[in-house]
């Protein structure tokens, strides 16, 4: 069973920073490429970053967040992080973590997400 608990969201001003955390069950975290997604009302869930399994030596970012966001993972804590810097109002969304999914619209198992709101 997939268990994911996202936290760390909140209200921040334009240019501010937040650090999101995602606690995953062992079966979800172990051996899987992990990713962060975000969704705004009326739009599809969007993949924004993913990190390779194991040491997490490989990362990849959507162009919209590249250079501002950093994904990392702590295997001992079974936790994935998303450090978000230089936040913009267009980053406002609900943020979710999960295994890497080529088409997140087809996946049914999600956590509750964490709301990030960036005010201008």
Short mmCIF file of the N, C-alpha and C atoms (twelve columns), coordinates in Angstrom:
data_MODEL
# 
_entry.id   MODEL 
# 
loop_
_atom_site.group_PDB 
_atom_site.id 
_atom_site.type_symbol 
_atom_site.label_atom_id 
_atom_site.label_alt_id 
_atom_site.label_comp_id 
_atom_site.label_asym_id 
_atom_site.label_seq_id 
_atom_site.Cartn_x 
_atom_site.Cartn_y 
_atom_site.Cartn_z 
_atom_site.pdbx_PDB_model_num 
ATOM 1   N N  . UNK A 1   0.846  -1.198 0.000   1 
ATOM 2   C CA . UNK A 1   0.000  0.000  0.000   1 
ATOM 3   C C  . UNK A 1   0.882  1.248  0.000   1 
ATOM 4   N N  . UNK A 2   0.522  2.179  -0.864  1 
ATOM 5   C CA . UNK A 2   1.275  3.423  -0.985  1 
ATOM 6   C C  . UNK A 2   0.899  4.350  0.160   1 
ATOM 7   N N  . UNK A 3   1.907  4.828  0.884   1 
ATOM 8   C CA . UNK A 3   1.676  5.799  1.943   1 
ATOM 9   C C  . UNK A 3   2.635  6.956  1.775   1 
ATOM 10  N N  . UNK A 4   2.084  8.128  1.593   1 
ATOM 11  C CA . UNK A 4   2.862  9.338  1.362   1 
ATOM 12  C C  . UNK A 4   2.266  10.470 2.186   1 
ATOM 13  N N  . UNK A 5   3.108  11.177 2.919   1 
ATOM 14  C CA . UNK A 5   2.650  12.298 3.727   1 
ATOM 15  C C  . UNK A 5   3.522  13.507 3.413   1 
ATOM 16  N N  . UNK A 6   2.931  14.485 2.726   1 
ATOM 17  C CA . UNK A 6   3.639  15.702 2.372   1 
ATOM 18  C C  . UNK A 6   3.408  16.767 3.438   1 
ATOM 19  N N  . UNK A 7   4.425  17.617 3.649   1 
ATOM 20  C CA . UNK A 7   4.307  18.695 4.621   1 
ATOM 21  C C  . UNK A 7   5.261  19.816 4.241   1 
ATOM 22  N N  . UNK A 8   5.102  20.953 4.910   1 
ATOM 23  C CA . UNK A 8   6.023  22.062 4.722   1 
ATOM 24  C C  . UNK A 8   5.490  23.209 3.880   1 
ATOM 25  N N  . UNK A 9   4.305  23.056 3.334   1 
ATOM 26  C CA . UNK A 9   3.742  24.128 2.536   1 
ATOM 27  C C  . UNK A 9   3.312  25.299 3.404   1 
ATOM 28  N N  . UNK A 10  2.889  26.364 2.740   1 
ATOM 29  C CA . UNK A 10  2.434  27.532 3.468   1 
ATOM 30  C C  . UNK A 10  2.331  28.733 2.559   1 
ATOM 31  N N  . UNK A 11  2.180  29.886 3.187   1 
ATOM 32  C CA . UNK A 11  2.077  31.158 2.478   1 
ATOM 33  C C  . UNK A 11  3.422  31.869 2.566   1 
ATOM 34  N N  . UNK A 12  3.921  32.294 1.415   1 
ATOM 35  C CA . UNK A 12  5.216  32.962 1.371   1 
ATOM 36  C C  . UNK A 12  5.148  34.077 0.351   1 
ATOM 37  N N  . UNK A 13  5.959  35.088 0.532   1 
ATOM 38  C CA . UNK A 13  5.978  36.201 -0.401  1 
ATOM 39  C C  . UNK A 13  6.831  35.878 -1.630  1 
ATOM 40  N N  . UNK A 14  6.552  36.586 -2.682  1 
ATOM 41  C CA . UNK A 14  7.329  36.494 -3.924  1 
ATOM 42  C C  . UNK A 14  8.829  36.605 -3.589  1 
ATOM 43  N N  . UNK A 15  9.625  35.648 -4.075  1 
ATOM 44  C CA . UNK A 15  11.054 35.647 -3.795  1 
ATOM 45  C C  . UNK A 15  11.453 34.848 -2.569  1 
ATOM 46  N N  . UNK A 16  10.469 34.369 -1.819  1 
ATOM 47  C CA . UNK A 16  10.761 33.622 -0.607  1 
ATOM 48  C C  . UNK A 16  11.122 32.170 -0.858  1 
ATOM 49  N N  . UNK A 17  11.283 31.428 0.237   1 
ATOM 50  C CA . UNK A 17  11.697 30.028 0.157   1 
ATOM 51  C C  . UNK A 17  10.826 29.160 1.055   1 
ATOM 52  N N  . UNK A 18  10.718 27.913 0.671   1 
ATOM 53  C CA . UNK A 18  10.062 26.892 1.472   1 
ATOM 54  C C  . UNK A 18  10.783 25.576 1.249   1 
ATOM 55  N N  . UNK A 19  10.690 24.702 2.234   1 
ATOM 56  C CA . UNK A 19  11.222 23.347 2.091   1 
ATOM 57  C C  . UNK A 19  10.111 22.355 2.362   1 
ATOM 58  N N  . UNK A 20  9.784  21.590 1.355   1 
ATOM 59  C CA . UNK A 20  8.753  20.566 1.477   1 
ATOM 60  C C  . UNK A 20  9.383  19.225 1.845   1 
ATOM 61  N N  . UNK A 21  8.633  18.440 2.602   1 
ATOM 62  C CA . UNK A 21  9.072  17.096 2.974   1 
ATOM 63  C C  . UNK A 21  8.007  16.097 2.586   1 
ATOM 64  N N  . UNK A 22  8.435  14.898 2.290   1 
ATOM 65  C CA . UNK A 22  7.500  13.826 1.956   1 
ATOM 66  C C  . UNK A 22  7.994  12.551 2.613   1 
ATOM 67  N N  . UNK A 23  7.232  12.074 3.586   1 
ATOM 68  C CA . UNK A 23  7.552  10.817 4.256   1 
ATOM 69  C C  . UNK A 23  6.853  9.686  3.522   1 
ATOM 70  N N  . UNK A 24  7.622  8.720  3.077   1 
ATOM 71  C CA . UNK A 24  7.066  7.624  2.284   1 
ATOM 72  C C  . UNK A 24  7.230  6.304  3.017   1 
ATOM 73  N N  . UNK A 25  6.297  5.408  2.787   1 
ATOM 74  C CA . UNK A 25  6.421  4.068  3.360   1 
ATOM 75  C C  . UNK A 25  7.612  3.362  2.713   1 
ATOM 76  N N  . UNK A 26  8.134  2.363  3.406   1 
ATOM 77  C CA . UNK A 26  9.308  1.681  2.901   1 
ATOM 78  C C  . UNK A 26  9.108  1.083  1.536   1 
ATOM 79  N N  . UNK A 27  7.946  0.487  1.322   1 
ATOM 80  C CA . UNK A 27  7.704  -0.171 0.040   1 
ATOM 81  C C  . UNK A 27  7.616  0.835  -1.094  1 
ATOM 82  N N  . UNK A 28  7.185  2.045  -0.770  1 
ATOM 83  C CA . UNK A 28  7.100  3.085  -1.805  1 
ATOM 84  C C  . UNK A 28  8.457  3.679  -2.096  1 
ATOM 85  N N  . UNK A 29  9.229  3.912  -1.051  1 
ATOM 86  C CA . UNK A 29  10.488 4.638  -1.188  1 
ATOM 87  C C  . UNK A 29  11.611 3.772  -1.723  1 
ATOM 88  N N  . UNK A 30  11.699 2.561  -1.196  1 
ATOM 89  C CA . UNK A 30  12.847 1.712  -1.462  1 
ATOM 90  C C  . UNK A 30  12.959 1.368  -2.935  1 
ATOM 91  N N  . UNK A 31  14.094 1.664  -3.518  1 
ATOM 92  C CA . UNK A 31  14.379 1.251  -4.884  1 
ATOM 93  C C  . UNK A 31  13.659 2.022  -5.964  1 
ATOM 94  N N  . UNK A 32  12.872 3.031  -5.598  1 
ATOM 95  C CA . UNK A 32  12.110 3.768  -6.598  1 
ATOM 96  C C  . UNK A 32  12.688 5.143  -6.878  1 
ATOM 97  N N  . UNK A 33  12.598 5.547  -8.123  1 
ATOM 98  C CA . UNK A 33  12.819 6.941  -8.461  1 
ATOM 99  C C  . UNK A 33  11.659 7.719  -7.846  1 
ATOM 100 N N  . UNK A 34  11.965 8.775  -7.118  1 
ATOM 101 C CA . UNK A 34  10.925 9.562  -6.458  1 
ATOM 102 C C  . UNK A 34  10.803 10.928 -7.128  1 
ATOM 103 N N  . UNK A 35  9.625  11.504 -7.027  1 
ATOM 104 C CA . UNK A 35  9.367  12.745 -7.761  1 
ATOM 105 C C  . UNK A 35  8.443  13.665 -6.989  1 
ATOM 106 N N  . UNK A 36  8.488  14.924 -7.348  1 
ATOM 107 C CA . UNK A 36  7.531  15.914 -6.870  1 
ATOM 108 C C  . UNK A 36  6.675  16.380 -8.049  1 
ATOM 109 N N  . UNK A 37  5.411  16.601 -7.753  1 
ATOM 110 C CA . UNK A 37  4.442  17.078 -8.734  1 
ATOM 111 C C  . UNK A 37  3.707  18.264 -8.129  1 
ATOM 112 N N  . UNK A 38  3.030  19.004 -8.972  1 
ATOM 113 C CA . UNK A 38  2.160  20.054 -8.456  1 
ATOM 114 C C  . UNK A 38  0.928  20.171 -9.340  1 
ATOM 115 N N  . UNK A 39  -0.125 20.699 -8.730  1 
ATOM 116 C CA . UNK A 39  -1.382 20.816 -9.441  1 
ATOM 117 C C  . UNK A 39  -2.097 22.086 -9.028  1 
ATOM 118 N N  . UNK A 40  -2.604 22.790 -10.019 1 
ATOM 119 C CA . UNK A 40  -3.470 23.942 -9.761  1 
ATOM 120 C C  . UNK A 40  -4.869 23.575 -10.226 1 
ATOM 121 N N  . UNK A 41  -5.877 24.195 -9.645  1 
ATOM 122 C CA . UNK A 41  -7.262 23.842 -10.012 1 
ATOM 123 C C  . UNK A 41  -7.497 23.958 -11.511 1 
ATOM 124 N N  . UNK A 42  -8.134 22.931 -12.061 1 
ATOM 125 C CA . UNK A 42  -8.487 22.947 -13.468 1 
ATOM 126 C C  . UNK A 42  -7.385 22.494 -14.405 1 
ATOM 127 N N  . UNK A 43  -6.227 22.140 -13.841 1 
ATOM 128 C CA . UNK A 43  -5.118 21.708 -14.684 1 
ATOM 129 C C  . UNK A 43  -4.639 20.328 -14.270 1 
ATOM 130 N N  . UNK A 44  -3.931 19.669 -15.172 1 
ATOM 131 C CA . UNK A 44  -3.365 18.366 -14.895 1 
ATOM 132 C C  . UNK A 44  -2.226 18.482 -13.886 1 
ATOM 133 N N  . UNK A 45  -2.026 17.400 -13.145 1 
ATOM 134 C CA . UNK A 45  -0.886 17.338 -12.249 1 
ATOM 135 C C  . UNK A 45  0.402  17.348 -13.083 1 
ATOM 136 N N  . UNK A 46  1.359  18.155 -12.663 1 
ATOM 137 C CA . UNK A 46  2.567  18.409 -13.444 1 
ATOM 138 C C  . UNK A 46  3.787  17.854 -12.715 1 
ATOM 139 N N  . UNK A 47  4.615  17.095 -13.425 1 
ATOM 140 C CA . UNK A 47  5.884  16.620 -12.873 1 
ATOM 141 C C  . UNK A 47  6.874  17.777 -12.863 1 
ATOM 142 N N  . UNK A 48  7.488  18.043 -11.704 1 
ATOM 143 C CA . UNK A 48  8.427  19.160 -11.657 1 
ATOM 144 C C  . UNK A 48  9.855  18.733 -11.316 1 
ATOM 145 N N  . UNK A 49  10.035 17.597 -10.675 1 
ATOM 146 C CA . UNK A 49  11.391 17.156 -10.334 1 
ATOM 147 C C  . UNK A 49  11.377 15.682 -9.989  1 
ATOM 148 N N  . UNK A 50  12.464 14.982 -10.334 1 
ATOM 149 C CA . UNK A 50  12.586 13.608 -9.860  1 
ATOM 150 C C  . UNK A 50  14.041 13.313 -9.532  1 
ATOM 151 N N  . UNK A 51  14.232 12.274 -8.717  1 
ATOM 152 C CA . UNK A 51  15.549 11.920 -8.217  1 
ATOM 153 C C  . UNK A 51  15.697 10.412 -8.280  1 
ATOM 154 N N  . UNK A 52  16.882 9.974  -8.672  1 
ATOM 155 C CA . UNK A 52  17.126 8.549  -8.823  1 
ATOM 156 C C  . UNK A 52  17.082 7.838  -7.484  1 
ATOM 157 N N  . UNK A 53  16.945 6.523  -7.551  1 
ATOM 158 C CA . UNK A 53  16.905 5.707  -6.349  1 
ATOM 159 C C  . UNK A 53  18.299 5.606  -5.727  1 
ATOM 160 N N  . UNK A 54  18.380 4.934  -4.595  1 
ATOM 161 C CA . UNK A 54  19.665 4.762  -3.934  1 
ATOM 162 C C  . UNK A 54  20.212 6.080  -3.418  1 
ATOM 163 N N  . UNK A 55  21.382 6.448  -3.855  1 
ATOM 164 C CA . UNK A 55  22.032 7.665  -3.373  1 
ATOM 165 C C  . UNK A 55  21.417 8.936  -3.930  1 
ATOM 166 N N  . UNK A 56  20.570 8.798  -4.918  1 
ATOM 167 C CA . UNK A 56  19.944 9.993  -5.489  1 
ATOM 168 C C  . UNK A 56  20.915 10.863 -6.243  1 
ATOM 169 N N  . UNK A 57  21.822 10.240 -6.930  1 
ATOM 170 C CA . UNK A 57  22.876 11.008 -7.593  1 
ATOM 171 C C  . UNK A 57  22.404 11.703 -8.860  1 
ATOM 172 N N  . UNK A 58  21.260 11.308 -9.367  1 
ATOM 173 C CA . UNK A 58  20.746 11.915 -10.592 1 
ATOM 174 C C  . UNK A 58  19.430 12.621 -10.307 1 
ATOM 175 N N  . UNK A 59  19.345 13.857 -10.735 1 
ATOM 176 C CA . UNK A 59  18.123 14.631 -10.573 1 
ATOM 177 C C  . UNK A 59  17.750 15.263 -11.910 1 
ATOM 178 N N  . UNK A 60  16.483 15.612 -12.011 1 
ATOM 179 C CA . UNK A 60  15.992 16.237 -13.236 1 
ATOM 180 C C  . UNK A 60  14.858 17.180 -12.864 1 
ATOM 181 N N  . UNK A 61  14.778 18.305 -13.583 1 
ATOM 182 C CA . UNK A 61  13.807 19.333 -13.237 1 
ATOM 183 C C  . UNK A 61  13.057 19.823 -14.472 1 
ATOM 184 N N  . UNK A 62  11.820 20.200 -14.252 1 
ATOM 185 C CA . UNK A 62  11.074 20.893 -15.291 1 
ATOM 186 C C  . UNK A 62  11.711 22.262 -15.511 1 
ATOM 187 N N  . UNK A 63  11.600 22.753 -16.733 1 
ATOM 188 C CA . UNK A 63  12.202 24.054 -17.048 1 
ATOM 189 C C  . UNK A 63  11.660 25.161 -16.153 1 
ATOM 190 N N  . UNK A 64  10.417 25.028 -15.737 1 
ATOM 191 C CA . UNK A 64  9.772  26.077 -14.948 1 
ATOM 192 C C  . UNK A 64  10.386 26.241 -13.568 1 
ATOM 193 N N  . UNK A 65  11.091 25.219 -13.074 1 
ATOM 194 C CA . UNK A 65  11.655 25.295 -11.720 1 
ATOM 195 C C  . UNK A 65  13.171 25.136 -11.705 1 
ATOM 196 N N  . UNK A 66  13.756 24.842 -12.828 1 
ATOM 197 C CA . UNK A 66  15.191 24.591 -12.901 1 
ATOM 198 C C  . UNK A 66  15.976 25.806 -12.408 1 
ATOM 199 N N  . UNK A 67  16.950 25.531 -11.551 1 
ATOM 200 C CA . UNK A 67  17.767 26.597 -10.998 1 
ATOM 201 C C  . UNK A 67  17.198 27.218 -9.736  1 
ATOM 202 N N  . UNK A 68  15.947 26.909 -9.422  1 
ATOM 203 C CA . UNK A 68  15.313 27.467 -8.215  1 
ATOM 204 C C  . UNK A 68  14.961 26.388 -7.201  1 
ATOM 205 N N  . UNK A 69  14.603 25.200 -7.683  1 
ATOM 206 C CA . UNK A 69  14.187 24.108 -6.803  1 
ATOM 207 C C  . UNK A 69  15.268 23.035 -6.772  1 
ATOM 208 N N  . UNK A 70  15.387 22.363 -5.630  1 
ATOM 209 C CA . UNK A 70  16.333 21.262 -5.481  1 
ATOM 210 C C  . UNK A 70  15.640 20.088 -4.802  1 
ATOM 211 N N  . UNK A 71  15.688 18.936 -5.441  1 
ATOM 212 C CA . UNK A 71  15.116 17.724 -4.869  1 
ATOM 213 C C  . UNK A 71  16.234 16.906 -4.237  1 
ATOM 214 N N  . UNK A 72  15.934 16.285 -3.097  1 
ATOM 215 C CA . UNK A 72  16.910 15.425 -2.435  1 
ATOM 216 C C  . UNK A 72  16.159 14.314 -1.710  1 
ATOM 217 N N  . UNK A 73  16.906 13.311 -1.255  1 
ATOM 218 C CA . UNK A 73  16.269 12.211 -0.535  1 
ATOM 219 C C  . UNK A 73  17.177 11.731 0.584   1 
ATOM 220 N N  . UNK A 74  16.551 11.254 1.635   1 
ATOM 221 C CA . UNK A 74  17.253 10.688 2.782   1 
ATOM 222 C C  . UNK A 74  16.737 9.273  2.958   1 
ATOM 223 N N  . UNK A 75  17.532 8.301  2.569   1 
ATOM 224 C CA . UNK A 75  17.075 6.912  2.605   1 
ATOM 225 C C  . UNK A 75  16.819 6.434  4.022   1 
ATOM 226 N N  . UNK A 76  17.632 6.878  4.967   1 
ATOM 227 C CA . UNK A 76  17.462 6.443  6.357   1 
ATOM 228 C C  . UNK A 76  16.122 6.905  6.912   1 
ATOM 229 N N  . UNK A 77  15.669 8.066  6.482   1 
ATOM 230 C CA . UNK A 77  14.401 8.610  6.974   1 
ATOM 231 C C  . UNK A 77  13.258 8.328  6.009   1 
ATOM 232 N N  . UNK A 78  13.560 7.701  4.886   1 
ATOM 233 C CA . UNK A 78  12.542 7.438  3.859   1 
ATOM 234 C C  . UNK A 78  11.782 8.727  3.524   1 
ATOM 235 N N  . UNK A 79  12.522 9.769  3.314   1 
ATOM 236 C CA . UNK A 79  11.929 11.081 3.090   1 
ATOM 237 C C  . UNK A 79  12.537 11.731 1.848   1 
ATOM 238 N N  . UNK A 80  11.684 12.381 1.100   1 
ATOM 239 C CA . UNK A 80  12.102 13.159 -0.065  1 
ATOM 240 C C  . UNK A 80  11.831 14.628 0.239   1 
ATOM 241 N N  . UNK A 81  12.746 15.484 -0.175  1 
ATOM 242 C CA . UNK A 81  12.625 16.912 0.110   1 
ATOM 243 C C  . UNK A 81  12.563 17.698 -1.196  1 
ATOM 244 N N  . UNK A 82  11.968 18.882 -1.094  1 
ATOM 245 C CA . UNK A 82  12.005 19.824 -2.203  1 
ATOM 246 C C  . UNK A 82  12.302 21.199 -1.624  1 
ATOM 247 N N  . UNK A 83  13.506 21.668 -1.841  1 
ATOM 248 C CA . UNK A 83  13.880 23.012 -1.438  1 
ATOM 249 C C  . UNK A 83  13.485 23.961 -2.550  1 
ATOM 250 N N  . UNK A 84  12.664 24.928 -2.215  1 
ATOM 251 C CA . UNK A 84  12.151 25.865 -3.215  1 
ATOM 252 C C  . UNK A 84  12.613 27.272 -2.875  1 
ATOM 253 N N  . UNK A 85  13.402 27.840 -3.742  1 
ATOM 254 C CA . UNK A 85  13.917 29.197 -3.570  1 
ATOM 255 C C  . UNK A 85  13.384 30.107 -4.661  1 
ATOM 256 N N  . UNK A 86  13.504 31.389 -4.441  1 
ATOM 257 C CA . UNK A 86  13.061 32.388 -5.434  1 
ATOM 258 C C  . UNK A 86  11.644 32.077 -5.921  1 
ATOM 259 N N  . UNK A 87  10.765 31.819 -5.002  1 
ATOM 260 C CA . UNK A 87  9.396  31.446 -5.360  1 
ATOM 261 C C  . UNK A 87  8.675  32.580 -6.055  1 
ATOM 262 N N  . UNK A 88  7.799  32.195 -6.977  1 
ATOM 263 C CA . UNK A 88  7.030  33.143 -7.776  1 
ATOM 264 C C  . UNK A 88  5.546  32.860 -7.584  1 
ATOM 265 N N  . UNK A 89  4.694  33.835 -7.819  1 
ATOM 266 C CA . UNK A 89  3.249  33.581 -7.691  1 
ATOM 267 C C  . UNK A 89  2.780  32.404 -8.548  1 
ATOM 268 N N  . UNK A 90  3.392  32.179 -9.685  1 
ATOM 269 C CA . UNK A 90  2.990  31.069 -10.552 1 
ATOM 270 C C  . UNK A 90  3.385  29.706 -9.998  1 
ATOM 271 N N  . UNK A 91  4.141  29.679 -8.899  1 
ATOM 272 C CA . UNK A 91  4.446  28.420 -8.231  1 
ATOM 273 C C  . UNK A 91  3.319  28.001 -7.288  1 
ATOM 274 N N  . UNK A 92  2.334  28.857 -7.110  1 
ATOM 275 C CA . UNK A 92  1.210  28.523 -6.242  1 
ATOM 276 C C  . UNK A 92  0.495  27.287 -6.768  1 
ATOM 277 N N  . UNK A 93  0.367  26.272 -5.903  1 
ATOM 278 C CA . UNK A 93  -0.219 24.998 -6.295  1 
ATOM 279 C C  . UNK A 93  -0.255 24.082 -5.074  1 
ATOM 280 N N  . UNK A 94  -0.901 22.949 -5.229  1 
ATOM 281 C CA . UNK A 94  -0.775 21.870 -4.256  1 
ATOM 282 C C  . UNK A 94  0.353  20.970 -4.737  1 
ATOM 283 N N  . UNK A 95  1.276  20.677 -3.844  1 
ATOM 284 C CA . UNK A 95  2.457  19.889 -4.184  1 
ATOM 285 C C  . UNK A 95  2.321  18.473 -3.625  1 
ATOM 286 N N  . UNK A 96  2.659  17.508 -4.463  1 
ATOM 287 C CA . UNK A 96  2.575  16.096 -4.115  1 
ATOM 288 C C  . UNK A 96  3.908  15.415 -4.412  1 
ATOM 289 N N  . UNK A 97  4.202  14.391 -3.642  1 
ATOM 290 C CA . UNK A 97  5.319  13.527 -4.019  1 
ATOM 291 C C  . UNK A 97  4.763  12.146 -4.352  1 
ATOM 292 N N  . UNK A 98  5.561  11.387 -5.086  1 
ATOM 293 C CA . UNK A 98  5.174  10.023 -5.444  1 
ATOM 294 C C  . UNK A 98  6.362  9.369  -6.143  1 
ATOM 295 N N  . UNK A 99  6.194  8.140  -6.498  1 
ATOM 296 C CA . UNK A 99  7.190  7.530  -7.371  1 
ATOM 297 C C  . UNK A 99  7.152  8.269  -8.704  1 
ATOM 298 N N  . UNK A 100 8.207  8.102  -9.497  1 
ATOM 299 C CA . UNK A 100 8.215  8.731  -10.806 1 
ATOM 300 C C  . UNK A 100 7.132  8.103  -11.684 1 
ATOM 301 N N  . UNK A 101 6.330  8.943  -12.307 1 
ATOM 302 C CA . UNK A 101 5.229  8.499  -13.156 1 
ATOM 303 C C  . UNK A 101 5.316  9.233  -14.478 1 
ATOM 304 N N  . UNK A 102 5.364  8.497  -15.572 1 
ATOM 305 C CA . UNK A 102 5.422  9.155  -16.876 1 
ATOM 306 C C  . UNK A 102 4.099  9.853  -17.188 1 
ATOM 307 N N  . UNK A 103 3.006  9.317  -16.646 1 
ATOM 308 C CA . UNK A 103 1.705  9.947  -16.835 1 
ATOM 309 C C  . UNK A 103 0.962  9.952  -15.493 1 
ATOM 310 N N  . UNK A 104 1.154  10.987 -14.688 1 
ATOM 311 C CA . UNK A 104 0.543  11.007 -13.356 1 
ATOM 312 C C  . UNK A 104 -0.984 10.974 -13.383 1 
ATOM 313 N N  . UNK A 105 -1.591 11.345 -14.483 1 
ATOM 314 C CA . UNK A 105 -3.046 11.345 -14.574 1 
ATOM 315 C C  . UNK A 105 -3.623 9.934  -14.475 1 
ATOM 316 N N  . UNK A 106 -2.810 8.920  -14.753 1 
ATOM 317 C CA . UNK A 106 -3.295 7.543  -14.745 1 
ATOM 318 C C  . UNK A 106 -3.103 6.854  -13.397 1 
ATOM 319 N N  . UNK A 107 -2.474 7.552  -12.431 1 
ATOM 320 C CA . UNK A 107 -2.137 6.942  -11.134 1 
ATOM 321 C C  . UNK A 107 -3.164 7.361  -10.098 1 
ATOM 322 N N  . UNK A 108 -3.590 6.407  -9.278  1 
ATOM 323 C CA . UNK A 108 -4.682 6.676  -8.334  1 
ATOM 324 C C  . UNK A 108 -4.220 6.910  -6.895  1 
ATOM 325 N N  . UNK A 109 -2.971 6.557  -6.586  1 
ATOM 326 C CA . UNK A 109 -2.540 6.554  -5.190  1 
ATOM 327 C C  . UNK A 109 -1.696 7.786  -4.881  1 
ATOM 328 N N  . UNK A 110 -2.342 8.750  -4.235  1 
ATOM 329 C CA . UNK A 110 -1.685 10.005 -3.895  1 
ATOM 330 C C  . UNK A 110 -1.903 10.325 -2.427  1 
ATOM 331 N N  . UNK A 111 -0.965 11.098 -1.862  1 
ATOM 332 C CA . UNK A 111 -1.155 11.619 -0.532  1 
ATOM 333 C C  . UNK A 111 -2.074 12.823 -0.575  1 
ATOM 334 N N  . UNK A 112 -2.162 13.524 0.550   1 
ATOM 335 C CA . UNK A 112 -3.065 14.674 0.616   1 
ATOM 336 C C  . UNK A 112 -2.462 15.925 -0.011  1 
ATOM 337 N N  . UNK A 113 -1.157 15.921 -0.234  1 
ATOM 338 C CA . UNK A 113 -0.498 17.087 -0.807  1 
ATOM 339 C C  . UNK A 113 -0.304 18.176 0.230   1 
ATOM 340 N N  . UNK A 114 0.449  19.198 -0.154  1 
ATOM 341 C CA . UNK A 114 0.658  20.350 0.720   1 
ATOM 342 C C  . UNK A 114 0.543  21.622 -0.120  1 
ATOM 343 N N  . UNK A 115 -0.247 22.561 0.390   1 
ATOM 344 C CA . UNK A 115 -0.537 23.781 -0.359  1 
ATOM 345 C C  . UNK A 115 0.607  24.777 -0.240  1 
ATOM 346 N N  . UNK A 116 1.043  25.282 -1.370  1 
ATOM 347 C CA . UNK A 116 2.020  26.362 -1.412  1 
ATOM 348 C C  . UNK A 116 1.360  27.565 -2.083  1 
ATOM 349 N N  . UNK A 117 1.381  28.680 -1.388  1 
ATOM 350 C CA . UNK A 117 0.797  29.907 -1.926  1 
ATOM 351 C C  . UNK A 117 1.858  30.996 -1.888  1 
ATOM 352 N N  . UNK A 118 2.114  31.589 -3.040  1 
ATOM 353 C CA . UNK A 118 3.115  32.652 -3.153  1 
ATOM 354 C C  . UNK A 118 2.389  33.951 -3.484  1 
ATOM 355 N N  . UNK A 119 2.493  34.912 -2.605  1 
ATOM 356 C CA . UNK A 119 1.814  36.186 -2.805  1 
ATOM 357 C C  . UNK A 119 2.759  37.172 -3.493  1 
ATOM 358 N N  . UNK A 120 2.135  38.012 -4.321  1 
ATOM 359 C CA . UNK A 120 2.931  38.999 -5.064  1 
ATOM 360 C C  . UNK A 120 3.058  40.301 -4.285  1 
# 
